[in-house]
Short mmCIF file of C-alpha atoms and ligand atoms in Angstrom, two decimals:
data_model
loop_
_atom_site.label_atom_id
_atom_site.label_comp_id
_atom_site.label_asym_id
_atom_site.label_seq_id
_atom_site.Cartn_x
_atom_site.Cartn_y
_atom_site.Cartn_z
CA MET C 153 -27.45 11.35 -1.78
CA ASN C 154 -24.31 11.00 -3.38
CA SER C 155 -24.25 10.64 -6.76
CA ASN C 156 -20.89 10.53 -7.48
CA TYR C 157 -19.74 7.45 -7.94
CA SER C 158 -17.20 6.00 -10.84
CA ARG C 159 -17.59 3.00 -12.73
CA ILE C 160 -14.65 1.27 -14.73
CA VAL C 161 -15.22 1.47 -18.03
CA GLY C 162 -11.63 0.11 -19.91
CA THR C 163 -9.63 -2.65 -19.47
CA GLY C 164 -6.48 -3.20 -19.45
CA SER C 165 -2.85 -5.49 -19.36
CA TYR C 166 0.25 -6.11 -20.25
CA LEU C 167 2.84 -8.35 -20.80
CA PRO C 168 6.00 -8.81 -21.68
CA ALA C 169 7.43 -11.19 -24.29
CA LYS C 170 9.18 -13.48 -22.44
CA VAL C 171 8.23 -15.93 -20.88
CA LEU C 172 9.80 -17.84 -18.49
CA THR C 173 9.24 -21.43 -17.07
CA ASN C 174 9.57 -23.71 -14.11
CA HIS C 175 11.58 -26.12 -16.29
CA ASP C 176 12.86 -23.42 -17.00
CA LEU C 177 14.07 -22.34 -13.63
CA GLU C 178 14.51 -25.67 -12.79
CA ARG C 179 17.84 -25.42 -15.24
CA MET C 180 18.65 -22.29 -12.97
CA VAL C 181 18.11 -23.31 -9.42
CA ASN C 182 17.31 -27.03 -6.96
CA THR C 183 13.57 -26.33 -7.92
CA SER C 184 11.55 -28.79 -9.74
CA ASP C 185 7.78 -27.98 -11.98
CA GLU C 186 6.35 -31.08 -9.16
CA TRP C 187 7.38 -28.81 -6.19
CA ILE C 188 7.15 -25.10 -7.66
CA TYR C 189 2.95 -25.85 -9.30
CA SER C 190 1.84 -28.77 -6.06
CA ARG C 191 2.78 -25.78 -3.97
CA THR C 192 1.70 -22.30 -5.76
CA GLY C 193 -0.22 -23.63 -8.38
CA ILE C 194 2.58 -21.48 -11.49
CA ARG C 195 3.50 -23.16 -14.69
CA GLN C 196 4.65 -19.94 -15.59
CA ARG C 197 6.08 -16.19 -15.86
CA HIS C 198 7.00 -14.09 -17.95
CA ILE C 199 9.75 -11.47 -17.65
CA ALA C 200 10.60 -8.30 -18.74
CA ALA C 201 13.40 -7.56 -21.32
CA ASP C 202 16.36 -5.96 -20.50
CA GLY C 203 15.62 -2.39 -21.87
CA GLU C 204 11.57 -2.81 -20.74
CA SER C 205 10.76 -0.22 -17.81
CA THR C 206 7.85 -0.31 -14.93
CA SER C 207 6.60 2.27 -16.86
CA ASP C 208 6.61 0.55 -19.98
CA LEU C 209 4.89 -2.32 -18.74
CA ALA C 210 2.04 0.28 -17.40
CA LEU C 211 1.75 2.66 -20.55
CA HIS C 212 0.69 -0.55 -22.83
CA ALA C 213 -1.24 -1.74 -20.97
CA SER C 214 -2.85 2.34 -20.02
CA ARG C 215 -3.46 2.65 -23.15
CA ASN C 216 -5.39 -0.60 -24.11
CA ALA C 217 -7.82 0.35 -21.07
CA ILE C 218 -8.05 3.89 -22.86
CA ALA C 219 -9.17 2.01 -25.82
CA ALA C 220 -11.23 0.20 -24.09
CA ALA C 221 -12.89 3.32 -22.05
CA GLY C 222 -13.75 5.39 -25.96
CA ILE C 223 -11.18 7.82 -24.42
CA THR C 224 -8.24 9.21 -25.38
CA PRO C 225 -5.58 10.54 -22.26
CA ARG C 226 -6.40 13.68 -22.43
CA ASP C 227 -10.25 13.47 -20.93
CA LEU C 228 -7.71 11.56 -18.14
CA ASP C 229 -8.06 13.83 -15.37
CA LEU C 230 -6.45 11.92 -12.16
CA ILE C 231 -3.34 9.13 -12.65
CA VAL C 232 -2.67 7.42 -9.98
CA VAL C 233 0.18 3.72 -10.74
CA ALA C 234 0.12 1.14 -8.22
CA THR C 235 3.95 -0.29 -7.99
CA THR C 236 7.17 -1.32 -5.82
CA THR C 237 9.22 -1.96 -8.23
CA PRO C 238 9.53 2.23 -9.92
CA ASP C 239 11.78 3.06 -12.41
CA MET C 240 14.14 5.26 -10.59
CA VAL C 241 13.14 7.00 -6.73
CA PHE C 242 11.74 9.67 -8.24
CA PRO C 243 10.18 11.54 -9.90
CA SER C 244 7.25 9.00 -9.58
CA THR C 245 6.35 6.23 -12.41
CA ALA C 246 2.92 8.27 -12.45
CA CYS C 247 4.82 11.50 -13.20
CA ILE C 248 6.38 9.34 -16.04
CA LEU C 249 4.03 7.55 -17.74
CA GLN C 250 1.75 10.99 -18.10
CA SER C 251 4.67 12.32 -20.42
CA LYS C 252 4.43 9.12 -22.20
CA LEU C 253 0.71 9.15 -22.74
CA GLY C 254 1.23 12.94 -23.98
CA ILE C 255 -0.73 14.70 -22.12
CA ARG C 256 0.09 17.15 -19.03
CA ASN C 257 -1.06 18.94 -16.00
CA CYS C 258 -3.50 16.14 -14.78
CA PRO C 259 -2.22 14.63 -11.08
CA ALA C 260 -0.36 11.44 -11.22
CA PHE C 261 0.92 10.12 -8.26
CA ASP C 262 1.92 6.52 -7.45
CA VAL C 263 0.81 3.99 -4.60
CA GLN C 264 3.07 2.30 -2.59
CA ALA C 265 1.22 -1.29 -0.72
CA VAL C 266 3.31 -3.93 -2.25
CA CYS C 267 0.64 -6.86 -3.60
CA SER C 268 -2.69 -4.87 -2.46
CA GLY C 269 -1.17 -1.54 -4.46
CA PHE C 270 -4.08 -2.20 -7.36
CA ILE C 271 -6.67 -2.39 -4.33
CA TYR C 272 -5.65 0.78 -2.53
CA GLY C 273 -4.95 2.26 -5.80
CA LEU C 274 -8.53 2.14 -6.82
CA ALA C 275 -9.99 2.90 -3.52
CA THR C 276 -7.98 5.95 -3.57
CA ALA C 277 -9.26 7.61 -7.13
CA ASP C 278 -12.81 6.36 -6.40
CA GLN C 279 -13.06 8.69 -3.58
CA PHE C 280 -11.61 11.68 -5.44
CA MET C 281 -14.34 10.50 -8.45
CA ARG C 282 -16.45 10.82 -5.58
CA SER C 283 -15.33 14.25 -4.82
CA GLY C 284 -17.43 15.38 -8.12
CA ARG C 285 -13.89 17.17 -9.34
CA TYR C 286 -12.98 14.12 -11.96
CA ARG C 287 -14.74 12.40 -15.03
CA HIS C 288 -11.71 9.85 -15.22
CA ALA C 289 -9.17 8.70 -13.98
CA LEU C 290 -6.25 6.11 -14.41
CA VAL C 291 -5.83 3.45 -12.35
CA VAL C 292 -2.64 1.49 -13.91
CA ALA C 293 -0.70 -1.25 -11.56
CA ALA C 294 2.56 -2.38 -13.58
CA GLU C 295 5.32 -4.45 -11.67
CA ILE C 296 9.02 -5.62 -12.63
CA TYR C 297 9.99 -7.93 -9.90
CA SER C 298 12.26 -10.28 -11.43
CA ARG C 299 14.99 -7.08 -11.00
CA ILE C 300 14.25 -7.48 -6.94
CA LEU C 301 14.06 -11.25 -7.31
CA ASP C 302 17.61 -12.90 -5.50
CA TRP C 303 17.67 -15.60 -8.99
CA THR C 304 19.74 -18.09 -6.42
CA ASP C 305 17.17 -18.23 -3.72
CA ARG C 306 14.75 -21.03 -4.57
CA SER C 307 12.12 -20.19 -2.03
CA THR C 308 11.23 -17.11 -3.64
CA CYS C 309 12.42 -16.67 -7.67
CA VAL C 310 10.16 -18.91 -7.92
CA LEU C 311 7.35 -17.40 -6.95
CA PHE C 312 7.17 -13.88 -8.99
CA GLY C 313 6.74 -12.37 -12.54
CA ASP C 314 6.37 -8.92 -14.42
CA GLY C 315 3.52 -7.53 -16.00
CA ALA C 316 0.68 -4.73 -15.66
CA GLY C 317 -2.49 -3.61 -15.44
CA ALA C 318 -5.27 -0.50 -15.89
CA VAL C 319 -8.72 0.56 -15.82
CA VAL C 320 -10.26 3.35 -16.71
CA LEU C 321 -12.59 5.22 -14.06
CA ARG C 322 -15.87 7.65 -15.67
CA ARG C 323 -17.90 9.41 -13.02
CA SER C 324 -21.63 8.07 -12.96
CA ASP C 325 -24.89 8.85 -11.35
CA ALA C 326 -24.68 4.69 -9.61
CA PRO C 327 -22.51 2.71 -8.31
CA GLY C 328 -20.19 0.98 -10.27
CA ILE C 329 -17.83 0.65 -7.15
CA LEU C 330 -20.12 -0.21 -4.33
CA SER C 331 -16.66 0.41 -1.32
CA SER C 332 -13.47 -0.26 -0.09
CA HIS C 333 -12.24 -1.96 2.82
CA LEU C 334 -8.11 -1.17 3.33
CA HIS C 335 -6.40 -1.74 5.93
CA ALA C 336 -2.61 -2.21 6.79
CA ASP C 337 -0.68 -3.72 10.30
CA GLY C 338 3.04 -2.24 10.32
CA SER C 339 4.65 -4.59 12.81
CA TYR C 340 4.22 -6.94 10.48
CA ALA C 341 7.30 -5.07 8.01
CA ARG C 342 10.12 -7.54 8.20
CA MET C 343 7.59 -10.44 6.98
CA LEU C 344 8.04 -9.71 3.52
CA SER C 345 10.20 -6.59 2.63
CA VAL C 346 13.04 -5.92 0.09
CA PRO C 347 15.38 -4.21 2.62
CA GLY C 348 17.19 -1.47 0.66
CA THR C 349 17.64 2.21 0.51
CA VAL C 350 20.20 4.49 -1.49
CA CYS C 351 21.67 6.43 0.59
CA GLY C 352 25.61 8.25 -0.08
CA GLY C 353 24.85 7.56 -3.78
CA LYS C 354 25.69 3.51 -2.82
CA VAL C 355 22.94 0.94 -1.78
CA SER C 356 22.19 0.30 1.17
CA GLY C 357 21.02 -2.70 3.04
CA ARG C 358 20.05 -5.56 0.47
CA PRO C 359 17.70 -4.96 -1.63
CA LEU C 360 16.37 -8.06 -3.00
CA LEU C 361 13.11 -9.46 -1.97
CA GLN C 362 12.60 -11.53 0.87
CA MET C 363 9.93 -13.52 3.40
CA ASP C 364 8.39 -16.09 5.39
CA GLY C 365 6.88 -17.74 3.08
CA GLY C 366 4.38 -19.47 5.70
CA GLY C 367 4.06 -16.77 8.25
CA VAL C 368 2.86 -14.27 5.29
CA PHE C 369 0.51 -17.62 4.03
CA ARG C 370 -0.99 -17.80 7.30
CA PHE C 371 -1.35 -14.07 7.54
CA ALA C 372 -3.50 -13.79 4.77
CA VAL C 373 -5.55 -16.44 4.93
CA ARG C 374 -7.10 -15.16 8.20
CA VAL C 375 -7.14 -11.05 6.92
CA LEU C 376 -8.28 -12.55 3.50
CA ASP C 377 -11.46 -14.68 5.27
CA GLU C 378 -11.47 -10.75 7.91
CA ILE C 379 -12.09 -9.07 4.51
CA VAL C 380 -14.76 -10.96 3.22
CA GLU C 381 -16.66 -10.97 5.83
CA GLU C 382 -16.06 -6.63 6.44
CA THR C 383 -16.86 -5.83 3.08
CA LEU C 384 -19.76 -8.55 2.97
CA ALA C 385 -21.51 -6.55 5.79
CA ALA C 386 -20.55 -2.78 5.42
CA ASN C 387 -23.26 -3.83 1.88
CA GLN C 388 -25.68 -6.49 3.35
CA LEU C 389 -24.95 -8.67 0.67
CA ARG C 390 -24.95 -13.13 1.47
CA LYS C 391 -21.97 -14.82 0.30
CA THR C 392 -24.33 -16.65 -2.99
CA ASP C 393 -24.70 -12.43 -3.71
CA ILE C 394 -20.99 -12.33 -4.97
CA ASN C 395 -21.05 -13.23 -8.32
CA TRP C 396 -17.26 -13.40 -9.48
CA LEU C 397 -13.99 -13.41 -7.32
CA ILE C 398 -10.68 -11.87 -8.53
CA PRO C 399 -8.65 -12.30 -5.74
CA HIS C 400 -4.73 -11.07 -6.25
CA GLN C 401 -2.58 -13.97 -7.52
CA ALA C 402 0.06 -15.58 -5.38
CA ASN C 403 -0.60 -19.23 -4.63
CA ILE C 404 -3.59 -21.68 -5.68
CA ARG C 405 -3.95 -22.39 -1.83
CA ILE C 406 -4.61 -19.27 -0.77
CA ILE C 407 -7.19 -18.97 -3.71
CA HIS C 408 -9.20 -21.85 -3.09
CA ALA C 409 -9.28 -20.80 0.71
CA THR C 410 -10.84 -17.48 0.35
CA ALA C 411 -13.20 -19.48 -2.25
CA LYS C 412 -14.10 -22.04 0.30
CA LYS C 413 -14.65 -18.77 2.84
CA LEU C 414 -17.55 -17.91 0.28
CA GLY C 415 -19.10 -21.23 -1.23
CA LEU C 416 -17.72 -19.89 -4.20
CA SER C 417 -16.98 -22.83 -7.16
CA MET C 418 -13.87 -22.11 -8.73
CA GLU C 419 -15.45 -21.38 -12.17
CA LYS C 420 -16.44 -18.17 -9.80
CA VAL C 421 -13.19 -17.34 -9.23
CA VAL C 422 -10.53 -15.78 -12.02
CA VAL C 423 -7.37 -17.14 -11.87
CA THR C 424 -3.94 -16.18 -13.40
CA VAL C 425 -1.25 -17.39 -11.51
CA ASP C 426 -0.60 -20.77 -13.44
CA ARG C 427 0.66 -18.40 -16.57
CA HIS C 428 1.43 -14.98 -14.92
CA ALA C 429 2.99 -16.58 -11.23
CA ASN C 430 2.36 -13.28 -8.68
CA THR C 431 3.25 -10.03 -10.12
CA SER C 432 1.88 -8.01 -7.41
CA ALA C 433 -0.16 -5.11 -7.60
CA ALA C 434 -0.82 -6.33 -11.42
CA SER C 435 -1.73 -9.91 -10.96
CA ILE C 436 -5.70 -8.00 -10.17
CA PRO C 437 -6.10 -5.94 -13.00
CA LEU C 438 -4.20 -8.45 -14.65
CA ALA C 439 -7.16 -10.97 -13.93
CA LEU C 440 -10.02 -8.58 -14.63
CA ASP C 441 -8.56 -7.58 -17.55
CA GLU C 442 -8.98 -11.45 -19.04
CA ALA C 443 -12.23 -11.76 -17.68
CA VAL C 444 -13.63 -8.45 -19.00
CA ARG C 445 -12.09 -9.53 -23.03
CA ASP C 446 -13.14 -13.14 -22.86
CA GLY C 447 -16.83 -12.16 -21.92
CA ARG C 448 -17.43 -13.61 -18.40
CA LEU C 449 -18.24 -10.31 -16.54
CA ARG C 450 -22.11 -9.49 -16.89
CA SER C 451 -23.39 -6.20 -16.45
CA GLY C 452 -25.12 -5.81 -13.25
CA GLN C 453 -23.49 -8.71 -11.43
CA HIS C 454 -21.14 -8.02 -8.07
CA VAL C 455 -17.20 -8.64 -8.70
CA LEU C 456 -15.13 -9.00 -5.10
CA MET C 457 -10.96 -8.21 -5.86
CA GLU C 458 -9.31 -8.29 -2.73
CA ALA C 459 -5.15 -8.77 -1.81
CA VAL C 460 -2.83 -9.14 0.24
CA GLY C 461 0.46 -7.72 0.45
CA GLY C 462 3.85 -6.70 2.23
CA GLY C 463 3.55 -4.21 4.72
CA PHE C 464 0.80 -5.55 5.59
CA THR C 465 -1.75 -4.19 3.90
CA TRP C 466 -4.51 -5.83 2.74
CA GLY C 467 -7.78 -4.17 1.64
CA ALA C 468 -10.48 -5.74 -0.65
CA VAL C 469 -12.72 -3.75 -3.62
CA LEU C 470 -16.47 -4.60 -4.57
CA VAL C 471 -17.48 -3.65 -7.93
CA LYS C 472 -20.74 -3.90 -9.10
CA TRP C 473 -20.20 -4.31 -12.89
O1 LIG L 539 2.03 -11.44 -2.97
C1 LIG L 539 2.32 -12.48 -1.39
C2 LIG L 539 3.34 -12.28 -1.47
N1 LIG L 539 3.94 -13.16 -0.85
C3 LIG L 539 3.41 -14.73 -1.04
O2 LIG L 539 1.07 -15.00 -0.74
C4 LIG L 539 3.04 -16.38 -0.22
C5 LIG L 539 2.89 -17.69 0.63
N2 LIG L 539 2.87 -18.41 1.09
C6 LIG L 539 3.53 -19.20 0.25
O3 LIG L 539 3.14 -18.68 -0.86
C7 LIG L 539 4.39 -21.09 -0.17
O4 LIG L 539 4.64 -20.00 2.10
C8 LIG L 539 4.93 -21.21 -0.70
C9 LIG L 539 5.13 -21.09 -1.50
C10 LIG L 539 6.52 -19.87 -0.47
C11 LIG L 539 5.61 -22.03 0.62
O5 LIG L 539 5.56 -23.48 0.03
P1 LIG L 539 5.24 -23.89 1.90
O6 LIG L 539 3.87 -25.17 1.61
O7 LIG L 539 5.13 -23.72 3.15
O8 LIG L 539 6.60 -25.30 1.74
P2 LIG L 539 7.34 -24.51 2.68
O9 LIG L 539 7.65 -23.31 3.31
O10 LIG L 539 7.24 -25.54 4.41
O11 LIG L 539 8.70 -25.31 2.48
C12 LIG L 539 9.69 -27.27 1.97
C13 LIG L 539 10.49 -27.43 1.64
C14 LIG L 539 12.02 -26.80 2.20
O12 LIG L 539 12.20 -27.56 2.75
P3 LIG L 539 12.49 -28.27 4.31
O13 LIG L 539 12.94 -27.32 4.78
O14 LIG L 539 11.11 -28.92 4.16
O15 LIG L 539 13.54 -29.59 4.45
C15 LIG L 539 12.10 -25.23 1.68
O16 LIG L 539 13.57 -25.98 1.66
O17 LIG L 539 10.02 -27.32 0.48
C16 LIG L 539 11.78 -26.02 0.01
N3 LIG L 539 11.72 -25.38 -1.10
C17 LIG L 539 11.85 -25.83 -2.46
N4 LIG L 539 11.55 -27.30 -2.45
C18 LIG L 539 11.54 -27.04 -3.75
C19 LIG L 539 11.01 -24.32 -0.62
N5 LIG L 539 11.51 -23.29 -2.33
C20 LIG L 539 11.68 -24.44 -2.99
C21 LIG L 539 11.59 -24.48 -4.06
N6 LIG L 539 11.69 -26.18 -4.69
N7 LIG L 539 11.46 -24.06 -5.30
#
């Protein structure tokens, strides 16, 4: 029997100081607090300062997670960073973070799965841990979407925010992470994208987020239904065995649909979308950290995390806390 499981032994998060409310947005584009809140559940979002980089956000969240785990950066054997808004084309944000943490040598790489990035990163790190060769892994998701938004497009700029969340995994004889389930369908690439790149020293294409919001909404509700079923079946669990849902925080209506599918009351769902908006890959570890620090999660409980994002990518991780 495999005794190389991984457990989350520390969580951390970071939100930039600047808060942009729906009322602030009313002065920037033709929108209203009422429209944004009723369609999405969002009231405000945090925005990174001019000098702040994605690796800075990641560093704050990582330090908090490392401290919570009671280890030092030198104990880390692996760093995985999920981000769609890296500091630069290369090196990876994970390598930049490693240097800011003051350590060397452990493998460090980025995972790019847009809003599913934390789920992909956690699943990837868990596979490394199951090899038995690693004792501690840091999984971080950090995003600065404010820099890839068209601030004149009311249909997208109201939806996103900046932030970072991190977890430390420790190898363990017992789970921990029970299972992870990842999917992708690249035929939907154009439905949600930032269609730009760097070419010959110039920006080529339009490096600002564009989305068919209604199409994403319908796709998200369908595949999140499926991933919940798949995760329960793989673990021979019933809906009533799930104690907490920590969903990707894109839209409260999508979150309600998944909670309803699970028969979970909203008291068992961790919600941050009202205060953070959609922080893409960072939204789940931000919500997880909040629920850990306020004592909601208890030992032995089943915690289901799920996300869907550009690509499309989608997935779930089930944890025994
Ligand atoms: O992490 C994955 C990333 N993305 C998502 O998860 C997003 C998924 N989609 C959604 O959350 C929703 O589809 C939206 C919140 C984007 C839109 O909600 P909706 O209920 O599907 O609204 P809609 O697209 O049908 O828009 C309705 C109206 C339109 O006006 P008309 O054409 O009916 O006159 C829009 O022009 O609302 C208008 N509208 C706005 N009005 C005020 C669009 N954005 C705004 C706005 N303020 N910010």
